[in-house]
Amino acid sequence: MSDRDPTWTDIDAAQLTGTNAWRRPEGQLSFLPEIFLDVADNAGFVGGQPVDVSRLAFVTVTLTEGNLYHFWGRIAQNAPGTPTLSIYDSQGYRLQSVDGDDISPGSDTPWSDSLLYFEPDRTGTYYLGIGYSTRPFASGFSIEGWEDTGGNFANDRAPYSAIASLSAPVRIVTEGDAGSTRYTATVTRTGDLSKTQSVGWFVDGRGDHAADDADFAGGLAPGGTITFGAGQATAQITIDIAGDTIGEYDETFGIRLFAPSTGLRIGTGRIEATIEDDDSRLWLEAASLTATEGTGTGGSFTFTIRANAPQEAYHSVRWVVETTDVARPVNARDFSPSVLPSGVVTFAPGETAKTVTITFAGDATPESDERFRIRLESRSDALTTSDATSIIVQILDDDRPLVSIAALAATVVEGSGEGGTVSFEVTRTNPVTAQTIDWAASGLSAADFADGVIPSGRLSFAAGEASKTVTLRLRGDSIAEGAETLTVTISSPSAGTEFRNTQASVSILDDDSVVRVLPGSRSTTEDSGTPITFVLERSGDVLPAATLTWQAEAYADTSSSASADASDFVGGAWPGGVVTFGEGQRQATVTIAVQPDATPEPGEWFSIRLTNPSLGMSIEPYGDLLGAAIWTDETWLSDNAISAAPHREGDGLPTTLNVPIWRQGDYSAAETFTWRVTTAIPGYTGALATGSHFAGGVLPSGQVTFAPGMQTAAIALSIASDDRPGVSSAAFAVEFTAQRPGAGADRIIRVIEEDDVLVSIQSATVQQAEGDSGVTPFTFTLTRTGGTTGSSVVDWSVGTTTGRTVDADDFGDWRLPSGQVVFAPGETTATLTVNVYGDLTPEASERFVVNLTSASPDVAFGNASARGIILADDTEVTVSAYNAVKTEGHTGSTRPFLFTVERAGVTDVAQSVAWSVAPGRGADRANAADFVGGVLPSGVVDFAPGEVRKIITVNVNGDASRERDEFFFIDLSNPTNGLRIGNYDAYGLIIADETVMSIAATSADAAEGSTPHTFTVTRSGYLDAAQIVNWSVVNWGPNRVSAADFEGGAIPRGALRFEAGEETKTITINIASDTAVEKDETFAVRLLSASPGVTLAPYWAGATIRNDDASVGITALSASKAEGNAGTTPFTFALTRTGVLDAEQSVSWATGSLNPNRATAADFAGGVLPSGTVTFGAGEARKVITLDVLGDTTQEAAEGFIVRLSAPTNGLTISGSSATGLIQNDDLAVARLAADWVL
């Protein structure tokens, strides 16, 4: 290659050409045939010792375009300094080439440098510059050059026995993003393979976007040597392309063979391949996929075309808008101007995004929302497109009356007592008529509303009224609960109402708090004087202040424990009071003073009852009554003294349940108690534990020992774990046996809580019709079993099925619905609703499934999916052309045009639709006269139940009128019994089968007898049949032809036959040649008649026969005069040439005597009859000849002579062959008299 080095500037070139070294080259490198080395065809050498002390020396060299060159510059070994060899064009610009080190690292010695594979792009003078790193020059220099004329760097004069050629089946390799991609080329040896031979190879960048070292694995363009063993015919070159993630041009590299060994010649020594960039990607983005069409100037839609990486140079991509929805397509009239938009955006270097805005043609016509696709269509080489190369946009009609609903607030607090209010606004666009809209609430239970029923109602809009408000009052409560969602759905009691949306939702926020008693010791010894305390804690909304009443009372269950009485408390009365929580206060403490005594007695229990919480606060379930104990000073093992939360069984390994026990009273001595687990729990009606609930598989038992002074101990029970969902929780009791009289027997009850949950789903409404508008709710019930004391979260999504399935449009969204169901503690069932949007599209019934997809830990799925069936309830009729593009035929014929009317959707009922023919649009439209009967046809198509297709036949009249192709439409109207018109029209095309024949002169201005006159007859219009046209030559113009002007002596005429599909024919008229000089003549070829249905226009074409003859004639100018008495008298004649005077021509002339008194040779000068030849030059028309007549004094009669023409040349003819002259006598006669007298 010989591209200029991009780092070498104009300034560099100007400075270089101004140096002495440039102006005074050290020599000229010349090439002579190479006879010693087998590396090139020619070689040269030049050396020098520069006198300039600069660091550069130059030699000139003449290079030839198309040849390849190697150069090698050297200085003396061990000389200080390092040489650098460069090549420059005649203007001082440094050029690029391959350095020897790029092919074989280290091949250049410290005292040499090389340039390889230089390809000049023009023939001319170049400068080789050898530069030094030291100054001044340390030694002389030499430059060797090799010139190869065959492109193989082999001496074509050297003998060879084998040829090595390079090939690759694939010339494109994708770079990849990481690692490397291998590219393979093959070197094939042909000829004598008996020897071991080798050839070198290397890779270099090629073209405008050349690969460089970084594009190859290892960061270096590869190269090497291939060695063929004896008998080996092929070898592989493998090149590893480095992957990257940089957007860039496709890049080109070349593979070259060089330096073949003795006897090996390089055949195809170079190939090129392209590294295809796979990192530049384009995609489309838009902030919204909907836009309003607008009125007047119309709305607009803006989208962005993005590239994932900045580009190196300018790149472009074309985008187009196209229709995409059969039922709701856009057309050109929806845009401004009235064409489907398209365009090209160009990314400048470094740009990654371009924004495009499409303008709609606004209107005031109510219509369906329409959809269109924006698609990236084509791009420049450096850019490819990703999957996101198209988006579908919906144009929202803002002209038709649309009803929508919106919540006036996204969240509402439920309140306490009377409760809060929730408002929704129902809005109409274009509210020109009165209208009623139904509404219904859902999502909450009847108890959540002030009236105790789920509200619904009807709104009556007056004409012109645009909005109404629905206000719902909630019932406040004091129950702490999760947030709830209230949804209001609107619908229409009559058909024809269109909705923008049909639902709006509000989140109902809980504002209640729950109070509970914190775990802790609620006991004391009777003589200690220590009061009993317990702590109350609020959760939930703790911002408002609140109060709570508490009261101590007798213990109700005295079957196993004694009850305290009023005397056990200070003051001798049952204590009680009010607990007050300040704003934001979470905890409060209650203190109960106990009356000490010294009476030996067992421990006594009493109850504390919590009542009257403030509005908005509730008491934790089962937490309104709690027990407390006054222990005796004697030793006593507690009986039901401990209450605890259920123990979760867990999954996997066994878990440990610690059952705490303690002694009350005097616990100074050591004691041992025997215990066992029993399921005998009087009065308990729930599920009981079995041995399988414990790690050993049996109900455990054992002993617990209290050391002196030890008050508390624990029994550790190993609980078996499982992951079986759906199993109920189970209870057991730890029963103690008294070890001494008076100790009694105690029992502590515990519950093993099932922590595995099983959730199943089933359809509550398996199948329903979708409806024409609004939404149809499909409900599904989720059932939870097993561990239901806590909350559970289950995710769900709608999925498709095999066969006829749903898509996102069926749910009014761009994606299939999904959501989440939350089970509150204790809740076992929940309901989810999937809303299906009604439409008017005819389609088959569709299926979908609701799948449970994921859930909280410990939740397993039983029946994890339930199906729904959307029953089709629409029927649509469309019309389409079946065989409706035909020729009309000729007069008297009739052609049937066929159209298909089809039903789709629900076709099990009888329905009908009317049809009629309407003229086409524009100038080329049919009219009533084009149809049989002279009226526009119409009719009714009746469909029987189950019938889906009918054929309409429209009969078209044939004619012989010359006209354009004509359009007409079949329009559908008046559908019955729920039938809806989809595609309401289809067009037919009446193809004019009249043919027009015209004639034009092709070559009709020529000389007679030489060039045939030709005319072309062209047929247009209907060409499907064979046709004939008659023609004849006729006179035309002032100089008319005759039959003699044509070959054969007759006026030419004939007939042309056009076969089907044939468009042109040629008429050839042969002109007769003659030698008559005449005027140019004109004639015409006229088309006379043709097959039926053929119009002739234009029907004639003129032609000219150019005269190609020349003639010569002679006339006397001054040829009748007296001869004179002496000397000569000139007689003159004119020779005149007429006709075509383009050529040189000649004619001879001679003088003869003319009776009766004939002139003789003696009458002319020289004594001979004059003669000669006249030659006319090209374009010359007239010549004059002169005859000199001798004068005399002899009285004689007048004498005549004639000048005749003969022997014309070069096509010249003689028209006037002679002219005469008359020599008149001018001498007096002398009379002889007889003498009468003599002197």
Coordinates of C-alpha atoms in Angstrom, one line a residue, residues 5 19 34 100 125 152 225 232 247 264 286 377 434 517 525 529 641 713 762 781 1107 1144 1199 1234 1239:
D5 CA 1.2 8.5 6.9
T19 CA 16.0 21.0 2.9
E34 CA 17.9 -10.1 -11.3
G100 CA 10.8 -5.8 8.2
T125 CA 9.4 9.3 -8.9
N152 CA 4.6 -13.0 -5.8
T225 CA 7.1 -19.9 8.0
Q232 CA 2.9 -32.8 1.6
G247 CA -17.9 -0.2 18.5
L264 CA 9.0 -23.1 -5.1
A286 CA -39.6 5.6 23.8
E377 CA -34.7 -1.0 8.3
A434 CA -76.7 12.0 27.8
V517 CA -48.6 -7.6 77.6
T525 CA -44.1 -14.2 97.5
G529 CA -43.8 -7.2 100.1
A641 CA -47.5 -21.2 86.0
A713 CA -35.0 -25.3 86.0
Q762 CA -58.6 -23.2 41.9
T781 CA -59.5 -18.8 45.1
N1107 CA -30.9 12.2 -53.7
E1144 CA -14.3 15.1 -56.5
E1199 CA -18.6 28.2 -89.5
A1234 CA -13.9 45.0 -116.3
L1239 CA -5.1 55.2 -119.0

